[in-house]
Short mmCIF file of C-alpha atoms in Angstrom, two decimals:
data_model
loop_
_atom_site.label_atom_id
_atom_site.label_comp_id
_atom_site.label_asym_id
_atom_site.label_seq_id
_atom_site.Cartn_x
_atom_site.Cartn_y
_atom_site.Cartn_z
CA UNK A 17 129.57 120.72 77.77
CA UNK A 18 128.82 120.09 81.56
CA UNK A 19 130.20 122.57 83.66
CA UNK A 20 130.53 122.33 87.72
CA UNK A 21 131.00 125.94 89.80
CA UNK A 22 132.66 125.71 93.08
CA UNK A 23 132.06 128.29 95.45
CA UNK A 24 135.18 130.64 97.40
CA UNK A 25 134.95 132.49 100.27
CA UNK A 26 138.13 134.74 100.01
CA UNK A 27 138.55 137.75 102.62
CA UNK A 28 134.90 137.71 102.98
CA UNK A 29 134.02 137.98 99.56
CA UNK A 30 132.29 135.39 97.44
CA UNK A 31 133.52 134.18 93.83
CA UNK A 32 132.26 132.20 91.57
CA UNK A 33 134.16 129.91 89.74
CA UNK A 34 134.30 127.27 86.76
CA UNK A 35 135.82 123.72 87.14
CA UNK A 36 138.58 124.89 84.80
CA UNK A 37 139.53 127.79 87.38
CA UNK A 38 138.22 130.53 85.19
CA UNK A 39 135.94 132.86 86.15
CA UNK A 40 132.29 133.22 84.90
CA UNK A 41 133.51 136.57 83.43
CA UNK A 42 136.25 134.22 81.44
CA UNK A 43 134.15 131.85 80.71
CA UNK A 44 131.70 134.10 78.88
CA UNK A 45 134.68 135.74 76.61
CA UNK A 46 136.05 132.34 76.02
CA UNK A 47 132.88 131.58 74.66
CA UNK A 48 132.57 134.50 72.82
CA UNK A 49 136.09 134.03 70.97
CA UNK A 50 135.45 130.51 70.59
CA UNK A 51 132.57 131.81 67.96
CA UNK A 52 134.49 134.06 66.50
CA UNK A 53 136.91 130.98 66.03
CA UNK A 54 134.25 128.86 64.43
CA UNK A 55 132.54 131.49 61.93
CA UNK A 56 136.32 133.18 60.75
CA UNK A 57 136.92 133.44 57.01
CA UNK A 58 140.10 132.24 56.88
CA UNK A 59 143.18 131.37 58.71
CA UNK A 60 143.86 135.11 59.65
CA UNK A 61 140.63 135.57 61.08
CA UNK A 62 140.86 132.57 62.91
CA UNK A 63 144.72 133.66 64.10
CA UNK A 64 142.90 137.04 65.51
CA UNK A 65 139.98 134.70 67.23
CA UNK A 66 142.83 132.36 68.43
CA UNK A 67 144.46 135.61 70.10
CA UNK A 68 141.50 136.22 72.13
CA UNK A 69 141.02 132.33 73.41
CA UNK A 70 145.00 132.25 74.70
CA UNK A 71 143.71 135.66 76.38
CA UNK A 72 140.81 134.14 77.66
CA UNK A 73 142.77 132.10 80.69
CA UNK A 74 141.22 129.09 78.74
CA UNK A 75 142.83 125.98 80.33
CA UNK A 76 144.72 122.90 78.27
CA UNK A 77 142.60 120.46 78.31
CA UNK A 78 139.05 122.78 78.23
CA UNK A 79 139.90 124.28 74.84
CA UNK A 80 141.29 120.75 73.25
CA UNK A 81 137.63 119.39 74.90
CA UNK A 82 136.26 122.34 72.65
CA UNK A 83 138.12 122.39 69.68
CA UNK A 84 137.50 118.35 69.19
CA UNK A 85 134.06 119.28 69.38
CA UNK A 86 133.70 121.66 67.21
CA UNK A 87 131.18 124.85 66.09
CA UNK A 88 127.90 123.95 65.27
CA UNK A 89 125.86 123.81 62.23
CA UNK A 90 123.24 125.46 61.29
CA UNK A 91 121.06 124.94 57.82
CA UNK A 92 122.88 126.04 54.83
CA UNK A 93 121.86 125.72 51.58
CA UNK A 94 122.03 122.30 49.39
CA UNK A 95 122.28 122.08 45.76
CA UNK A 96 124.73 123.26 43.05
CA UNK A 97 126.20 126.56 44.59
CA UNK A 98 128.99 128.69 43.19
CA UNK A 99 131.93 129.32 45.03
CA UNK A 100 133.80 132.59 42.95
CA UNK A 101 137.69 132.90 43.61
CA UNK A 102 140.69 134.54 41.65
CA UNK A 103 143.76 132.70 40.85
CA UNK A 104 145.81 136.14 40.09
CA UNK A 105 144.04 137.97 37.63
CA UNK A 106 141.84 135.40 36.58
CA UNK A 107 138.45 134.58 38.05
CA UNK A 108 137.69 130.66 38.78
CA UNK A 109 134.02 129.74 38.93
CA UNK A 110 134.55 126.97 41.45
CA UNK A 111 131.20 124.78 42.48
CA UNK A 112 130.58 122.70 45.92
CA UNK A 113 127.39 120.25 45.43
CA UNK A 114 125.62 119.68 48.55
CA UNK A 115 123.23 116.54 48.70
CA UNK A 116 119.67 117.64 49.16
CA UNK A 117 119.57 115.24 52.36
CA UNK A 118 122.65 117.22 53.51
CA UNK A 119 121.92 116.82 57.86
CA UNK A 120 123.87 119.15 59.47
CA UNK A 121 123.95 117.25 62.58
CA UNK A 122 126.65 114.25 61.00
CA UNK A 123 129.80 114.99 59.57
CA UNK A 124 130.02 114.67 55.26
CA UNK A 125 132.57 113.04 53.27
CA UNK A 126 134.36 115.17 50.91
CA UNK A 127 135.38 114.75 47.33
CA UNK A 128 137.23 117.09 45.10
CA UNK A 129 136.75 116.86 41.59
CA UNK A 130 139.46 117.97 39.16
CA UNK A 131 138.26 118.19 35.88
CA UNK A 132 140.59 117.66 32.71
CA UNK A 133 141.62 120.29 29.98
CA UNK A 134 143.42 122.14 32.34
CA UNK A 135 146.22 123.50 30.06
CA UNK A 136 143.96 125.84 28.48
CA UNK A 137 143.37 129.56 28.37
CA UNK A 138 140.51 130.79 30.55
CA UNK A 139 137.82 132.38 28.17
CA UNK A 140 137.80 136.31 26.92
CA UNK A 141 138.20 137.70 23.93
CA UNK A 142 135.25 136.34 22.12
CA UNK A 143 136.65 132.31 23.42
CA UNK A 144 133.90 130.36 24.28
CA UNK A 145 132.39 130.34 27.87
CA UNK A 146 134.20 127.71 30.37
CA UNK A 147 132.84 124.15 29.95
CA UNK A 148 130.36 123.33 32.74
CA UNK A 149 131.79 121.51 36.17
CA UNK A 150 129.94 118.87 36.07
CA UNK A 151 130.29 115.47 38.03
CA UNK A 152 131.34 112.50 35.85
CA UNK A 153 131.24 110.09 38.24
CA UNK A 154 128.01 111.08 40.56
CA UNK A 155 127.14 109.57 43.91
CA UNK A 156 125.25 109.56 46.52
CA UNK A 157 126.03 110.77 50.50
CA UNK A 158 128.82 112.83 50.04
CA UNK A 159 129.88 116.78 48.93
CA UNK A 160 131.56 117.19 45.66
CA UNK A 161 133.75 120.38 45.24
CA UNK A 162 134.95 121.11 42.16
CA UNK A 163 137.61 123.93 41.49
CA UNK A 164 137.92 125.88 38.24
CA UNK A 165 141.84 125.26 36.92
CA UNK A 166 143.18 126.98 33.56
CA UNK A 167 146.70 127.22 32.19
CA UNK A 168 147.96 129.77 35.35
CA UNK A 169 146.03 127.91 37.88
CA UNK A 170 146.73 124.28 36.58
CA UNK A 171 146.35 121.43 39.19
CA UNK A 172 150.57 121.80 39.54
CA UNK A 173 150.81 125.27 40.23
CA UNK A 174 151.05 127.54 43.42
CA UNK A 175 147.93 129.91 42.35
CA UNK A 176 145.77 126.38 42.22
CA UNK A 177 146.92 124.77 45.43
CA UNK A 178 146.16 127.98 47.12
CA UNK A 179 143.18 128.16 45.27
CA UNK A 180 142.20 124.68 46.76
CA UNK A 181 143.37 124.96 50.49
CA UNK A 182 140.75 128.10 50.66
CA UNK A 183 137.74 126.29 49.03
CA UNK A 184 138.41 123.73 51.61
CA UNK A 185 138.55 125.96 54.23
CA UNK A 186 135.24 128.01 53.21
CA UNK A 187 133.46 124.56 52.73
CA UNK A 188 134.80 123.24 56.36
CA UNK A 189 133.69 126.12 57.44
CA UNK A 190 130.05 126.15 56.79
CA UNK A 191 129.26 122.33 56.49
CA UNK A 192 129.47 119.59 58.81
CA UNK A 193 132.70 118.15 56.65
CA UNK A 194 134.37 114.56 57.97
CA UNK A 195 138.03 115.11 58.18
CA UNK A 196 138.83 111.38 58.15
CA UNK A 197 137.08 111.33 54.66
CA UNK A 198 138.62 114.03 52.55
CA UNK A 199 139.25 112.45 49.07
CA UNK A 200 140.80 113.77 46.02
CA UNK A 201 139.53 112.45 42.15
CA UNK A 202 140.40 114.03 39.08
CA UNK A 203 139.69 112.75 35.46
CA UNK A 204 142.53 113.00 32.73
CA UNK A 205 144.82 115.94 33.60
CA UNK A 206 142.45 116.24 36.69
CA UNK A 207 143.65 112.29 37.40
CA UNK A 208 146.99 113.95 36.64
CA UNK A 209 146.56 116.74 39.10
CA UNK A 210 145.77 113.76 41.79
CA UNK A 211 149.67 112.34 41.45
CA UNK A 212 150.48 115.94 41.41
CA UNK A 213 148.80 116.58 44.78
CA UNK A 214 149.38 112.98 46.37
CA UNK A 215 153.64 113.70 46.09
CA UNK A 216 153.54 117.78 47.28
CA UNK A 217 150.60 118.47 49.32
CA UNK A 218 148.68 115.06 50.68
CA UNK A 219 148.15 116.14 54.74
CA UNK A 220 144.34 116.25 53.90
CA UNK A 221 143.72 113.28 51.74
CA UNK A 222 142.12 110.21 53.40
CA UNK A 223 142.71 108.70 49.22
CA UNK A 224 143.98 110.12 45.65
CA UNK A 225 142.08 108.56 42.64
CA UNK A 226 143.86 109.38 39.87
CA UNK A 227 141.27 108.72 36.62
CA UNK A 228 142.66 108.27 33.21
CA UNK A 229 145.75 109.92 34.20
CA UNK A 230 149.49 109.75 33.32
CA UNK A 231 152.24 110.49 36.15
CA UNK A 232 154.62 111.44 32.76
CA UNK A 233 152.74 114.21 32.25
CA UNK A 234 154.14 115.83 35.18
CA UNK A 235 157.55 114.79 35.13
CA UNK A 236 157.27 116.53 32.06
CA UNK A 237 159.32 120.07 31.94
CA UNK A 238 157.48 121.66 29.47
CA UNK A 239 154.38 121.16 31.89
CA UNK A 240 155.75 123.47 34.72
CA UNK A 241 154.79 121.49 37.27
CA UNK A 242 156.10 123.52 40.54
CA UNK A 243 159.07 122.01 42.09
CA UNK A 244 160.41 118.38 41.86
CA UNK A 245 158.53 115.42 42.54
CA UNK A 246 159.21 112.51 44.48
CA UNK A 247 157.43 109.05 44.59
CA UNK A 248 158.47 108.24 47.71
CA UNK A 249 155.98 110.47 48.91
CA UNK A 250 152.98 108.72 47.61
CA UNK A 251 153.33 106.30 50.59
CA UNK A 252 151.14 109.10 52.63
CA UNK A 253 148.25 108.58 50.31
CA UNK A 254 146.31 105.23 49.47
CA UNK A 255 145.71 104.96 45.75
CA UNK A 256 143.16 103.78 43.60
CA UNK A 257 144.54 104.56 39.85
CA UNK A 258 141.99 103.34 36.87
CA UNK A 259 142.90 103.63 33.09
CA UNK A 260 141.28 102.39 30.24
CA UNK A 261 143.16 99.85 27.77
CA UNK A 262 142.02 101.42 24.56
CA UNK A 263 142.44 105.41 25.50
CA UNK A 264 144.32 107.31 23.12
CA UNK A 265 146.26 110.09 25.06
CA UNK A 266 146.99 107.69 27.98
CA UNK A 267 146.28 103.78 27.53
CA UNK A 268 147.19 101.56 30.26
CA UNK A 269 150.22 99.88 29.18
CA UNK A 270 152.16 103.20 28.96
CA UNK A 271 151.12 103.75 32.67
CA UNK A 272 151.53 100.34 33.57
CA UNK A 273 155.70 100.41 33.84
CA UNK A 274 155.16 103.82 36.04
CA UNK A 275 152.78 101.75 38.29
CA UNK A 276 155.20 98.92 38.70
CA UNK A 277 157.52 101.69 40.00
CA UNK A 278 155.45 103.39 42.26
CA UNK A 279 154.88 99.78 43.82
CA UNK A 280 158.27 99.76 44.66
CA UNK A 281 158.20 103.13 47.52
CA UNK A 282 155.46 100.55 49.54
CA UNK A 283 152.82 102.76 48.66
CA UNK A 284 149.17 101.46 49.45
CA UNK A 285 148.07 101.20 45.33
CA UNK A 286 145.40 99.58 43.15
CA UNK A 287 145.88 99.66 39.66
CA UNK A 288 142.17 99.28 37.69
CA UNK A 289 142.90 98.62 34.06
CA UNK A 290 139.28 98.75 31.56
CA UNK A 291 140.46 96.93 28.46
CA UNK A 292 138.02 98.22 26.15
CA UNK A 293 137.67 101.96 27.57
CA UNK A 294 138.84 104.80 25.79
CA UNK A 295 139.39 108.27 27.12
CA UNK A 296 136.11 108.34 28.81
CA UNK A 297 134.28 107.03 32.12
CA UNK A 298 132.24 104.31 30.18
CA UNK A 299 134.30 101.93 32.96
CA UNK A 300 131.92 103.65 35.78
CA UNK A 301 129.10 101.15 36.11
CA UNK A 302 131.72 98.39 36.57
CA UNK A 303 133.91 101.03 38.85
CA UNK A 304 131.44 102.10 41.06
CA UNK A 305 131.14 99.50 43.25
CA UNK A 306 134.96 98.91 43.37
CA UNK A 307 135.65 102.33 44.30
CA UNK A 308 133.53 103.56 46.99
CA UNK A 309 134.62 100.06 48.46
CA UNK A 310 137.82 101.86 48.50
CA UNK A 311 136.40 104.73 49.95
CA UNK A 312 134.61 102.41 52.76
CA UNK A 313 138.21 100.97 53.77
CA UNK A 314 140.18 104.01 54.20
CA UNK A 315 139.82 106.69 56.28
CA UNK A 316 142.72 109.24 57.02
CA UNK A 317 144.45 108.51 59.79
CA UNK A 318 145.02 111.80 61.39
CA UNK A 319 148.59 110.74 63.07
CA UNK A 320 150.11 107.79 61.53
CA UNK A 321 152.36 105.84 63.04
CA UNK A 322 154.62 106.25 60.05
CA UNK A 323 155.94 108.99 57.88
CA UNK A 324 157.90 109.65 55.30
CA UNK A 325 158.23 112.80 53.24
CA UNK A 326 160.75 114.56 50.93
CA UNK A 327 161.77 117.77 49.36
CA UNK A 328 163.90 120.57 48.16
CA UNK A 329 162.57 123.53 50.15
CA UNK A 330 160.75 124.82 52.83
CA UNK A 331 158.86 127.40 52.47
CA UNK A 332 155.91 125.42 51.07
CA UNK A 333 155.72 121.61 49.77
CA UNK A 334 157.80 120.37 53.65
CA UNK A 335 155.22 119.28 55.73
CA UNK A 336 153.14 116.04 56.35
CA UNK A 337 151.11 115.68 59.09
CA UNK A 338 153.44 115.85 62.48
CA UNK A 339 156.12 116.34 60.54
CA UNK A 340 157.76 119.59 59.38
CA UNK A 341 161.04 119.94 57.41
CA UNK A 342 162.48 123.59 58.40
CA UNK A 343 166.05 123.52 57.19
CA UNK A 344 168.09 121.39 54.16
CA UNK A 345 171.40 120.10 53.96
CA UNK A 346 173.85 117.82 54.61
CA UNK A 347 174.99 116.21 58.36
CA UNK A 348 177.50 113.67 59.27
CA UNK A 349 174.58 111.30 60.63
CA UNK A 350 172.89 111.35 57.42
CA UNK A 351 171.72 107.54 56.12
CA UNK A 352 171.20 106.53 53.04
CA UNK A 353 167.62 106.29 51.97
CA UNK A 354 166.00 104.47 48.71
CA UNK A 355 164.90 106.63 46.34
CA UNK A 356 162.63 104.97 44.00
CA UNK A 357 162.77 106.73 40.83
CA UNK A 358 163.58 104.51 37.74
CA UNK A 359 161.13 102.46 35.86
CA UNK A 360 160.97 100.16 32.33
CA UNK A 361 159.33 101.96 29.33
CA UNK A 362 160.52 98.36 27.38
CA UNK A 363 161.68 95.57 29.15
CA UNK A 364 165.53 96.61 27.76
CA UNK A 365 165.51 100.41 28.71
CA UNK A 366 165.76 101.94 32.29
CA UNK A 367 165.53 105.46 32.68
CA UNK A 368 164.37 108.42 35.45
CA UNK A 369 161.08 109.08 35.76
CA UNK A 370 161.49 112.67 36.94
CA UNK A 371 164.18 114.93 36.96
CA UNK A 372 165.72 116.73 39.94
CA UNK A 373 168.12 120.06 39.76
CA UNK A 374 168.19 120.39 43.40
CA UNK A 375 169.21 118.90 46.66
CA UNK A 376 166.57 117.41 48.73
CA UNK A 377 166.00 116.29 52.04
CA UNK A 378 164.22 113.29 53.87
CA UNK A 379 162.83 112.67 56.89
CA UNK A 380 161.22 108.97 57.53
CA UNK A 381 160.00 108.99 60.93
CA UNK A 382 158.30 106.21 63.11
CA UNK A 383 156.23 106.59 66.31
CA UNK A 384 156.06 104.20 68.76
CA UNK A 385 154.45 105.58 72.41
CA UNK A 386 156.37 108.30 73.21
CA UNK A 387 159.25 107.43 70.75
CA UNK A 388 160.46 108.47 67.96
CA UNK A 389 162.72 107.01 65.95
CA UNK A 390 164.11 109.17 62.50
CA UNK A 391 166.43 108.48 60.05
CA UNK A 392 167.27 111.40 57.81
CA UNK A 393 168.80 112.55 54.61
CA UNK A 394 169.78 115.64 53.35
CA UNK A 395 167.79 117.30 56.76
CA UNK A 396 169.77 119.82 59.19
CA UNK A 397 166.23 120.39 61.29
CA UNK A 398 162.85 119.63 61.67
CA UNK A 399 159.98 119.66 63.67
CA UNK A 400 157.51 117.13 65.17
CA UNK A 401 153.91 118.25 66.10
CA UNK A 402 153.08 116.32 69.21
CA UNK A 403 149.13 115.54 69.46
CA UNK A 404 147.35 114.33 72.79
CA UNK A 405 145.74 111.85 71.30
CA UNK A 406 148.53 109.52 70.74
CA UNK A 407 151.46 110.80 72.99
CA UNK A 408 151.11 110.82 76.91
CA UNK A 409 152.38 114.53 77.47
CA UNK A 410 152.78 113.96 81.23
CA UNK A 411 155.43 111.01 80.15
CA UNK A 412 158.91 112.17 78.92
CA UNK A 413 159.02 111.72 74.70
CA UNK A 414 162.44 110.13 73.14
CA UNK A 415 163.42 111.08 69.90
CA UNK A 416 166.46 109.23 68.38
CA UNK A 417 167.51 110.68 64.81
CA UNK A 418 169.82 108.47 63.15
CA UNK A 419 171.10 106.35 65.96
CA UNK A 420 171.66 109.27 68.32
CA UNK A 421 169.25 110.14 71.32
CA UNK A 422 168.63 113.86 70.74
CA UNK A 423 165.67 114.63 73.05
CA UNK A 424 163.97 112.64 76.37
CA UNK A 425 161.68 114.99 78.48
CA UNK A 426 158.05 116.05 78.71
CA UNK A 427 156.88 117.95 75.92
CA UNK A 428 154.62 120.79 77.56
CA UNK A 429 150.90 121.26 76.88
CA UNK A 430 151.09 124.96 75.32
CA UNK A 431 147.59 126.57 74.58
CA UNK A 432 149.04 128.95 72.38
CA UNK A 433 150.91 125.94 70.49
CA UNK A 434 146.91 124.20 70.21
CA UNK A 435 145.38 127.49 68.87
CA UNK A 436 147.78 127.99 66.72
CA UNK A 437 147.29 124.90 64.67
CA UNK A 438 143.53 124.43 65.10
CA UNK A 439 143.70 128.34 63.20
CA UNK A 440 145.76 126.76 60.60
CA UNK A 441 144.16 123.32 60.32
CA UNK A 442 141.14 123.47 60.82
CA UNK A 443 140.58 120.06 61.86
CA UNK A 444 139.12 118.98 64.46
CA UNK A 445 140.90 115.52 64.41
CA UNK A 446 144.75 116.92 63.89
CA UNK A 447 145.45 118.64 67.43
CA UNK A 448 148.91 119.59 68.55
CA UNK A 449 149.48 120.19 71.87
CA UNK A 450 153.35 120.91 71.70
CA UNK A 451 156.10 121.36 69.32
CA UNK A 452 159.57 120.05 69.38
CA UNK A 453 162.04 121.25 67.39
CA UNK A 454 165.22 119.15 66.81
CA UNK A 455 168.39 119.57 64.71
CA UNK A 456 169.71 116.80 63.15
CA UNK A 457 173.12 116.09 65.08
#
């Protein structure tokens, strides 16, 4: 970054000064945190580094220059390379593939793999070692992480999603990933896994491509999937769903009515039916091309325009993007919102696809400018993240929740508010420059 010094003459001394107003001396220990910031393992390193940047004097719009740029890259290694974790007691062999052309100097797309089988029991005891992580559907150009799931760290449970936000972390970390191109596969309970993940946790997902799948598998009890599910939610993610007409756990035409449902919510969704494929990827010569066209035609948008998101706590599972659900229940402004949970197993039977024990809550939001206009459910208060890249922060913003103006005035550029979510993020396309936190009148 270019940077201009200005020289004062104050009470007959000389200083030396950046553009930004900070001293060289600044300057140099801004620097030196913003390292720190880049090479942290973790978000609580990162938190520690962040600490040190607000301390730094670092202006506004220096550090949101900085952190849209980015560390840099050195060579790492390429190839099949083990990434150990613990889910608990039980050790995961997770793998990231790097492509041997891997150029530090562009940003990767990345894919992550779930593989199937994941109800079993890890291995011990004389079992037989853990199947290899292979990829099933191999390409070219892109990093391919693959996490290890068993029966405690399924693709539905709280040990696996941490499991999966920290090999994504560790993998941003050290390789030049593209945040706009962050996709998650998975094959049988791994396509599973994806519906899993698209409804509860789908901030990072430019696409979910559930393979050979079933969403019933899920809304199963005896599964334990964590929490309650919501298709509504799957409007976040684009879909590309493929089953095979012939496959004996999960043909087609028993997905098929679920599909039809899911339709309903407006969720972006192709449904790829193989006739004549089993339970297998024998489909994948014809899929190919079909998919990474897919791939080509959506990218994540880092602050859509719309949102809507849904559920029954907050303490994980309430947040999408710029929006954050911090407190349930009912208010006298609450509307009524669709909830899109019935579908046809037979063309004379209706029935609910998942079942719910608890009270939820809703937010669908829409940003236009500096506006925002929210209709809620269920919702006492939440928060929107406000990003400089699509709100003017020197211009007043309007929020209107149900019909009732409940905000209009500038939203202030707070370093400490930028840090703070670049630490947890780690995403150099998702900047928020300000919070505002408003309950629901």
């Amino acid at each position: 970054m270019r940077q201009v010094t200005l020289i004062a003459v104050l009470v007959g001394s000389v200083s030396v000064m950046s553009a930004g107003g900070q001293a060289p001396g600044s300057r140099q220990s801004l620097d030196t945190a913003m390292q720190a910031f880049w090479n942290a393992k973790g978000e609580g390193d990162r938190v520690d580094a962040g600490r040190k940047i607000v301390a730094s004097g670092a202006t506004f719009d220096d550090l949101l220059e900085r952190l849209k740029t980015g560390g840099s890259y050195g060579r790492q290694a390429t190839g099949r390379i083990e990434l150990p974790s613990r889910a608990g007691s039980v050790a995961l062999d997770n793998v990231v593939e790097i492509p041997a052309t891997y150029d530090p100097t562009r940003a990767w797309p990345l894919r992550v793999s779930l593989h199937g089988g994941v109800g079993r029991q890890p291995p011990g005891g004389g079992d037989p070692p853990a199947r290899p992580l292979n990829n099933r559907i191999a390409s070219e150009g892109e990093i391919v992480l693959h996490p290890r799931g068993w029966s405690d760290s399924a693709w539905w449970t709280p040990n696996q999603l941490e499991n999966l936000t920290t090999l994504i972390d560790r993998v941003k970390r050290d390789y030049n990933v593209d945040e706009s191109r962050v996709y998650v596969t998975g094959i049988s309970d791994g396509g599973t896994g994806v519906y899993y993940l698209a409804m509860r946790y789908a901030t990072p997902w430019a696409g979910c491509i559930p393979l050979n799948g079933h969403p019933s598998v899920i809304a199963n009890p005896d599964t334990g999937a964590d929490g309650q599910l919501y298709a509504g939610n799957l409007v976040n993610c684009p879909l590309r769903i493929v089953n095979g007409g012939r496959d004996p756990l999960y043909p087609a035409a028993s997905v098929a009515p679920i599909i039809e449902m899911f339709k309903r919510t407006g969720a972006t969704l192709q449904f790829q039916v193989y006739p004549d494929a089993g339970h297998d990827v024998s489909w994948w010569p014809q899929e190919r091309a079909r998919l990474e066209a897919f791939l080509a035609s959506h990218h994540r948008i880092a602050h859509p325009e719309k949102i809507s998101w849904e559920t029954e706590r907050t303490d994980r599972y309430n947040r999408f993007r710029w929006l954050m659900i911090d407190r349930l229940g009912k208010r006298g402004s609450d509307v009524a919102l669709d909830d899109v949970n019935t579908f046809s197993p037979t063309p004379i039977m209706e029935r609910a696809l998942f079942e719910r024990e608890k009270s939820s809550g809703r937010v669908d939001a829409v940003r236009r400018g500096n506006t925002f206009d929210v209709r809620t459910r269920g919702v006492q208060a939440f928060t929107l993240l406000i990003s400089p890249d699509v709100i003017e922060m020197e211009q007043p913003v309007r929020v209107i929740v149900n019909g009732k103006p409940v905000h209009d005035a500038v939203v202030k550029k707070d370093v400490a508010t930028l840090v703070r979510w670049a630490a947890r993020d780690q995403d150099r396309t998702m900047l928020y420059g300000g919070e505002l936190h408003i309950s629901v009148p």
